[in-house]
Short mmCIF file of C-alpha atoms in Angstrom, two decimals:
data_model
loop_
_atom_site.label_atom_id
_atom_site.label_comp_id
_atom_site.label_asym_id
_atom_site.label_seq_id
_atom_site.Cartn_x
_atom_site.Cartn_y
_atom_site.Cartn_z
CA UNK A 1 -11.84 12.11 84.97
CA UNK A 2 -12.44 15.30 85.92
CA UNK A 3 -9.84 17.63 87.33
CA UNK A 4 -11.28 17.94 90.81
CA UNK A 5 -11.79 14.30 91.10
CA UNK A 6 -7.66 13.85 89.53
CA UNK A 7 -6.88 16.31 92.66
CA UNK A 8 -8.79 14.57 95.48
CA UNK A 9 -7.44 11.21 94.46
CA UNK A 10 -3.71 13.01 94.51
CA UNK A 11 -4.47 13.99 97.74
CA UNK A 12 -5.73 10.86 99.34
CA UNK A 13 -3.10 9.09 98.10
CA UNK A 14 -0.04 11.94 99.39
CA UNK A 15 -2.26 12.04 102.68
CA UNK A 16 -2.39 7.87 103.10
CA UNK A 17 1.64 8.59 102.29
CA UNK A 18 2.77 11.41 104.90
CA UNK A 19 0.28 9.81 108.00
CA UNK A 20 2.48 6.10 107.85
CA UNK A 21 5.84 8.17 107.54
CA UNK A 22 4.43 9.91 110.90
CA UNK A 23 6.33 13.15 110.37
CA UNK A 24 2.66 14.71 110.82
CA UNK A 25 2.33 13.08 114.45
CA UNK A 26 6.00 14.08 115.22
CA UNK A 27 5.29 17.50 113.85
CA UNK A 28 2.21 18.07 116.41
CA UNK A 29 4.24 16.76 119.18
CA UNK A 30 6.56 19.06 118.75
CA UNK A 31 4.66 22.20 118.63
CA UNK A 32 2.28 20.83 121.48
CA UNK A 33 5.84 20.76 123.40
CA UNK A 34 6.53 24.03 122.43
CA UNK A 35 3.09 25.48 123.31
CA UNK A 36 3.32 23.87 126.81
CA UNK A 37 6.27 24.85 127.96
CA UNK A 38 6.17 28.62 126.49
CA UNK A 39 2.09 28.68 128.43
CA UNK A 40 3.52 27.29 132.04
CA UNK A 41 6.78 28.82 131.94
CA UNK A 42 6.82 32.21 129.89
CA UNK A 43 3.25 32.95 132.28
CA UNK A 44 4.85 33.25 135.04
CA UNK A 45 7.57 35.95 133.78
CA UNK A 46 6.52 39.84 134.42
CA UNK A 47 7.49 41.60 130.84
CA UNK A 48 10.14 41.51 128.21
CA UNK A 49 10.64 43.70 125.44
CA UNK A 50 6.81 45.66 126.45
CA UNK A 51 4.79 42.24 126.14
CA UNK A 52 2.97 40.68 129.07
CA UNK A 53 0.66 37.53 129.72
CA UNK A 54 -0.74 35.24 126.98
CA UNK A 55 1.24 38.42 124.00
CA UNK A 56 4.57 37.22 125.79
CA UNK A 57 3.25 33.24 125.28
CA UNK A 58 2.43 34.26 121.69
CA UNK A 59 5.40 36.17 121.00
CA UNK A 60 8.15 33.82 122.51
CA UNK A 61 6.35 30.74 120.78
CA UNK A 62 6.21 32.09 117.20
CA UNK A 63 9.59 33.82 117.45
CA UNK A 64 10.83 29.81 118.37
CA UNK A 65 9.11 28.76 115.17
CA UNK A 66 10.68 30.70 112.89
CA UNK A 67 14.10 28.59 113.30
CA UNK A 68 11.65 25.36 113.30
CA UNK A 69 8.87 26.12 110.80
CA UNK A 70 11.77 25.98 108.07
CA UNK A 71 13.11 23.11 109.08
CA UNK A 72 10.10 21.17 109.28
CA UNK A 73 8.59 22.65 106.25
CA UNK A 74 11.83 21.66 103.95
CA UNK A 75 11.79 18.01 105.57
CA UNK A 76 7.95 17.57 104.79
CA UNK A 77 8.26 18.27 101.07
CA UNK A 78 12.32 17.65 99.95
CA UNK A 79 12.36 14.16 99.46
CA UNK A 80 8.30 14.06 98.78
CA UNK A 81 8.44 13.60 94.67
CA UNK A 82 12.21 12.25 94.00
CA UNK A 83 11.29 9.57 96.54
CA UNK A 84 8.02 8.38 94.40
CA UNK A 85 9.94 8.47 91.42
CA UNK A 86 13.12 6.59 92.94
CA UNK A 87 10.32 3.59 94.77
CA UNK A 88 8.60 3.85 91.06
CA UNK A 89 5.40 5.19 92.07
CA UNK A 90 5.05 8.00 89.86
CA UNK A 91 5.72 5.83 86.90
CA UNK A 92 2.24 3.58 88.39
CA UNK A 93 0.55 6.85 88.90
CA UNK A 94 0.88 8.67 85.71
CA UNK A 95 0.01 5.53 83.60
CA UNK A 96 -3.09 6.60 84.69
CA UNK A 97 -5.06 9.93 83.11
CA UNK A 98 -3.64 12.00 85.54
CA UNK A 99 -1.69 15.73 84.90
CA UNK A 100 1.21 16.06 86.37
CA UNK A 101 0.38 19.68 87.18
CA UNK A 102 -2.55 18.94 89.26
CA UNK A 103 -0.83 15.83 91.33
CA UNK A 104 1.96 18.43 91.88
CA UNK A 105 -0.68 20.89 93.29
CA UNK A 106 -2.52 18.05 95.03
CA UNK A 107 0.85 17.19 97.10
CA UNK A 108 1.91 20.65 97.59
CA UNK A 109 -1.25 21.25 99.05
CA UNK A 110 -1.39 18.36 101.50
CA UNK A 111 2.29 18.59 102.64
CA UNK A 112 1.76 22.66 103.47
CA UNK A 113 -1.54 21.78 105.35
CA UNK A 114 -0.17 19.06 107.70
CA UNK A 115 2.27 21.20 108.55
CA UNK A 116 0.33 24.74 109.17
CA UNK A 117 -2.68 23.07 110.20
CA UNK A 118 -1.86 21.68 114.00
CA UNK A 119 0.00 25.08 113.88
CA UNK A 120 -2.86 27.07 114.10
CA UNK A 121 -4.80 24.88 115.91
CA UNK A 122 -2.22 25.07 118.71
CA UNK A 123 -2.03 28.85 117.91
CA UNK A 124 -5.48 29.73 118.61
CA UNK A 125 -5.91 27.37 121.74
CA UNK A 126 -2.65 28.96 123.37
CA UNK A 127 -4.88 32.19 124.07
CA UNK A 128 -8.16 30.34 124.91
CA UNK A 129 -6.68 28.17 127.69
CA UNK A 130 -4.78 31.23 129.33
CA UNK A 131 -8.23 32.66 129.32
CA UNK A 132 -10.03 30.08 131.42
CA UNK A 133 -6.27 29.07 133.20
CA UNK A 134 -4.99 32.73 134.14
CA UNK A 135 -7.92 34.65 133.38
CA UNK A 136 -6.35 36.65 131.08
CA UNK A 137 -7.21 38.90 127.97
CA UNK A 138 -7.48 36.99 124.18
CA UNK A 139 -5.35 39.68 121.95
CA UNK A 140 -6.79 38.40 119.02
CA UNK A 141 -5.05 41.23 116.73
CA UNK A 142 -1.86 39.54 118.22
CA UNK A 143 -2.55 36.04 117.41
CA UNK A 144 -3.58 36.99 113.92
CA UNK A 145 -0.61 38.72 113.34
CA UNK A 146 1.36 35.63 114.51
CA UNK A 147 -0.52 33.28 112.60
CA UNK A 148 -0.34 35.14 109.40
CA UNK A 149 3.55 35.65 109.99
CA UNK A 150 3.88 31.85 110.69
CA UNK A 151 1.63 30.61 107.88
CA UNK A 152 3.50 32.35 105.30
CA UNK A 153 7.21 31.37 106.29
CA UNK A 154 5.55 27.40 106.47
CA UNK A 155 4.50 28.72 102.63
CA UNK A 156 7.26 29.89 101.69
CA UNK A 157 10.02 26.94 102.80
CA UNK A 158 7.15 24.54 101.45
CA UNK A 159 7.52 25.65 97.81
CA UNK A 160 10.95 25.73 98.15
CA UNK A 161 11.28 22.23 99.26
CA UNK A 162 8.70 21.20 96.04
CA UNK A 163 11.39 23.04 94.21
CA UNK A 164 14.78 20.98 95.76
CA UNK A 165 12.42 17.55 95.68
CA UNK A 166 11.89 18.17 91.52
CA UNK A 167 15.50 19.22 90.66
CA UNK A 168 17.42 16.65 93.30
CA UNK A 169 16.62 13.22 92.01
CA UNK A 170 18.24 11.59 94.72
CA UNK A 171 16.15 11.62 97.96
CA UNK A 172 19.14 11.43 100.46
CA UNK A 173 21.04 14.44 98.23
CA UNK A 174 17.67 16.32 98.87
CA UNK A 175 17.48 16.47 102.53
CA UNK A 176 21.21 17.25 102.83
CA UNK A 177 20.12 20.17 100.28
CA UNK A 178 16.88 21.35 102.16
CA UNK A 179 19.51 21.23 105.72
CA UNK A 180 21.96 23.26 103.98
CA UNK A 181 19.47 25.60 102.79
CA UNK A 182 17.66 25.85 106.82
CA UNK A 183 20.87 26.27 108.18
CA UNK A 184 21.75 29.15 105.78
CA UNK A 185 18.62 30.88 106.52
CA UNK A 186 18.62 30.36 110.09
CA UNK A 187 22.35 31.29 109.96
CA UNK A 188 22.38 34.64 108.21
CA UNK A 189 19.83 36.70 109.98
CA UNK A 190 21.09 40.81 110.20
CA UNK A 191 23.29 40.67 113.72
CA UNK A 192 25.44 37.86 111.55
CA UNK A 193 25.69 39.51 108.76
CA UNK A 194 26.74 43.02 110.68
CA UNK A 195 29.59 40.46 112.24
CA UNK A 196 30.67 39.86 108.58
CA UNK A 197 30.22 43.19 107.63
CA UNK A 198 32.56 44.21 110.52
CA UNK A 199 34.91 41.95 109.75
CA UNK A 200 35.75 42.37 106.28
CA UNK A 201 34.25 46.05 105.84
CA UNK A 202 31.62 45.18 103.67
CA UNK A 203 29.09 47.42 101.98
CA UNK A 204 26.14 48.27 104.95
CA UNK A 205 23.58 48.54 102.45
CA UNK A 206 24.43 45.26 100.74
CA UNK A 207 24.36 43.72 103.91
CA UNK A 208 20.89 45.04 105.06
CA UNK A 209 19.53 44.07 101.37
CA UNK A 210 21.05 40.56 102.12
CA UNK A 211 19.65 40.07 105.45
CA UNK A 212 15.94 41.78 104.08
CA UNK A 213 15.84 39.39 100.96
CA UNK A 214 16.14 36.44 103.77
CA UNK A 215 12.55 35.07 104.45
CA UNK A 216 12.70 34.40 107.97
CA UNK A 217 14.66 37.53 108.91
CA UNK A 218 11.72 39.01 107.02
CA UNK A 219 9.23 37.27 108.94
CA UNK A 220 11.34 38.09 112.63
CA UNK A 221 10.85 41.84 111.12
CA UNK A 222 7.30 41.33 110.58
CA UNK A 223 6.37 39.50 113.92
CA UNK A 224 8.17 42.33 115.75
CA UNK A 225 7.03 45.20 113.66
CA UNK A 226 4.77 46.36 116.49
CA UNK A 227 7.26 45.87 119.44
CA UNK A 228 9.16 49.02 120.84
CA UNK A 229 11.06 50.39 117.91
CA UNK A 230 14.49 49.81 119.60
CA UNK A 231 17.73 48.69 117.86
CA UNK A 232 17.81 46.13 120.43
CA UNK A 233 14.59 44.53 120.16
CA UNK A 234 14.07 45.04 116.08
CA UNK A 235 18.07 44.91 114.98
CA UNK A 236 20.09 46.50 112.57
CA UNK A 237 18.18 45.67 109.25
CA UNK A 238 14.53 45.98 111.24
CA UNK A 239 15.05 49.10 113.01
CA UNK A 240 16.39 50.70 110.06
CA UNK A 241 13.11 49.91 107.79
CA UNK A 242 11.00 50.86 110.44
CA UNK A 243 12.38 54.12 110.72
CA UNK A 244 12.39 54.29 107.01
CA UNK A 245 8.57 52.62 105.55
CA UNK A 246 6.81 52.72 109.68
CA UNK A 247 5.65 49.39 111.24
CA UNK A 248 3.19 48.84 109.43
CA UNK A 249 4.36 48.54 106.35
CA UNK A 250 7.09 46.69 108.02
CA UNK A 251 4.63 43.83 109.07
CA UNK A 252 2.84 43.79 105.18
CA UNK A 253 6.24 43.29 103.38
CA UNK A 254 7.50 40.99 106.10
CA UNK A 255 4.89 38.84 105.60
CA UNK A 256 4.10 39.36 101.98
CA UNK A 257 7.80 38.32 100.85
CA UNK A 258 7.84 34.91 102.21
CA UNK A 259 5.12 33.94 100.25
CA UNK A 260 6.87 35.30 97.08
CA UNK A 261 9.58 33.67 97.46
CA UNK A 262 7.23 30.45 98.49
CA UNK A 263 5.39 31.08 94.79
CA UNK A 264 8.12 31.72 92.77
CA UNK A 265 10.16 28.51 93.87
CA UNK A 266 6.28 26.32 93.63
CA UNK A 267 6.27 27.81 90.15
CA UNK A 268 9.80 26.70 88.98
CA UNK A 269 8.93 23.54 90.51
CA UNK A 270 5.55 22.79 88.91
CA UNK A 271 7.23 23.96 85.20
CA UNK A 272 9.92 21.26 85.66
CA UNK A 273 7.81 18.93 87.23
CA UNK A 274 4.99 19.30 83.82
CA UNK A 275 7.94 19.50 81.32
CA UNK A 276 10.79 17.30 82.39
CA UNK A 277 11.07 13.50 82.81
CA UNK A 278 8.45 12.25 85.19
CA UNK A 279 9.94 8.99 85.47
#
């Protein structure tokens, strides 16, 4: 068998898996929830921080799903492998001629498309129907910007939830793991870290490294890169670099480190996954 034919059959099968958990229907819900009430409410408002119309709709609805894109990403893929090898599945599966690496690849690959695909679907008809609905303008550099910001935070908390569902064998352990791990990185964005700084005099550049090496600070810095550059609007940690590197460079490293930290945590996962015990 060859190894595109061992991938689509992985993927079938992980497909078949996530639509009758329903996760994927719960996950479009939500962001077609999102999406509606950000369109019919956030329209109507004049301006905030120098964005109007459908670049206010865009803005307020991906800044809302970088607390949820985590979340959802971790919950998709922690309990995605331990659970096959807990209901025995992976020991049916791999008494086939299957590699491990490529049915790792082949679920990693499903899970991070059901979650980023209704995403951008919802992403790019946000703009379209406030077109024909309000008659407003498409900023398509906008929406690109968002979508690349988005797509690489869903990345990056993907391969990290590969990662926690290969070294946590059990599957309940594995979601209290991938909350603990949302909640941290939801938690210690730059204005709480500044708090703790404050309060027990800590070092400010440790604290802005700290807050930078968090993905979805880095991806808040990135999505606002091109906003006024006021402490207010960027913070501490993203005012600071974009006096330093300019907003540009801002928007390239806050979306490029997501997705190494997504990589590097796939990679640890796929080497344990090929080398350790399977079942």
């Amino acid at each position: 068998m060859s190894r595109r034919t061992e991938f689509a059959a992985s993927a079938r099968l992980d497909l078949m898996d996530a639509l009758r958990s329903r996760w994927v229907v719960s996950n479009g819900v939500l962001y077609a929830i999102l999406a509606t009430v950000f369109v019919f409410v956030a329209m109507r408002e004049s301006n905030v921080m120098g964005f109007t119309g459908t670049t206010r709709v865009l803005m307020s609805f991906a800044h809302a799903l970088l607390l949820l894109l985590p979340l959802l990403s971790l919950i998709a893929t922690g309990s995605s492998l331990n659970r096959s090898r807990e209901d025995g599945a992976l020991e049916l599966l791999f008494s086939h001629p299957l590699a491990p690496g490529d049915y790792y690849l082949a679920v990693t690959s499903v899970r991070f498309v059901l979650v980023a695909g209704p995403l951008v679907v919802i992403m790019l008809a946000m703009p379209l129907y406030a077109r024909v609905a309000f008659g407003d303008d498409v900023p398509w550099v906008f929406v690109f910007r968002s979508l690349v910001v988005c797509v690489s935070l869903a990345w990056c908390f993907t391969g990290i939830g590969m990662f926690v569902s290969i070294w946590v064998s059990s599957p309940a352990r594995a979601m209290t793991y991938a909350l603990l791990i949302w909640a941290a990185s939801v938690a210690l964005l730059d204005f709480v870290l500044i708090g703790l700084m404050l309060r027990w005099r800590l070092n400010a550049q440790a604290v802005f490294l700290l807050a930078s090496l968090n993905p979805v600070q880095a991806s808040r810095m990135a999505l606002l890169a091109f906003a006024d550059p006021e402490l207010s609007v960027l913070g501490p940690v993203g005012f600071y670099l974009a006096g330093k590197i300019g907003t540009a460079k801002l928007f390239v490293l806050g979306s490029a480190w997501p997705c190494v930290c997504g990589a590097a945590a796939w990679w640890l996962g796929r080497r344990a996954f090929r080398n350790g015990d399977l079942v």
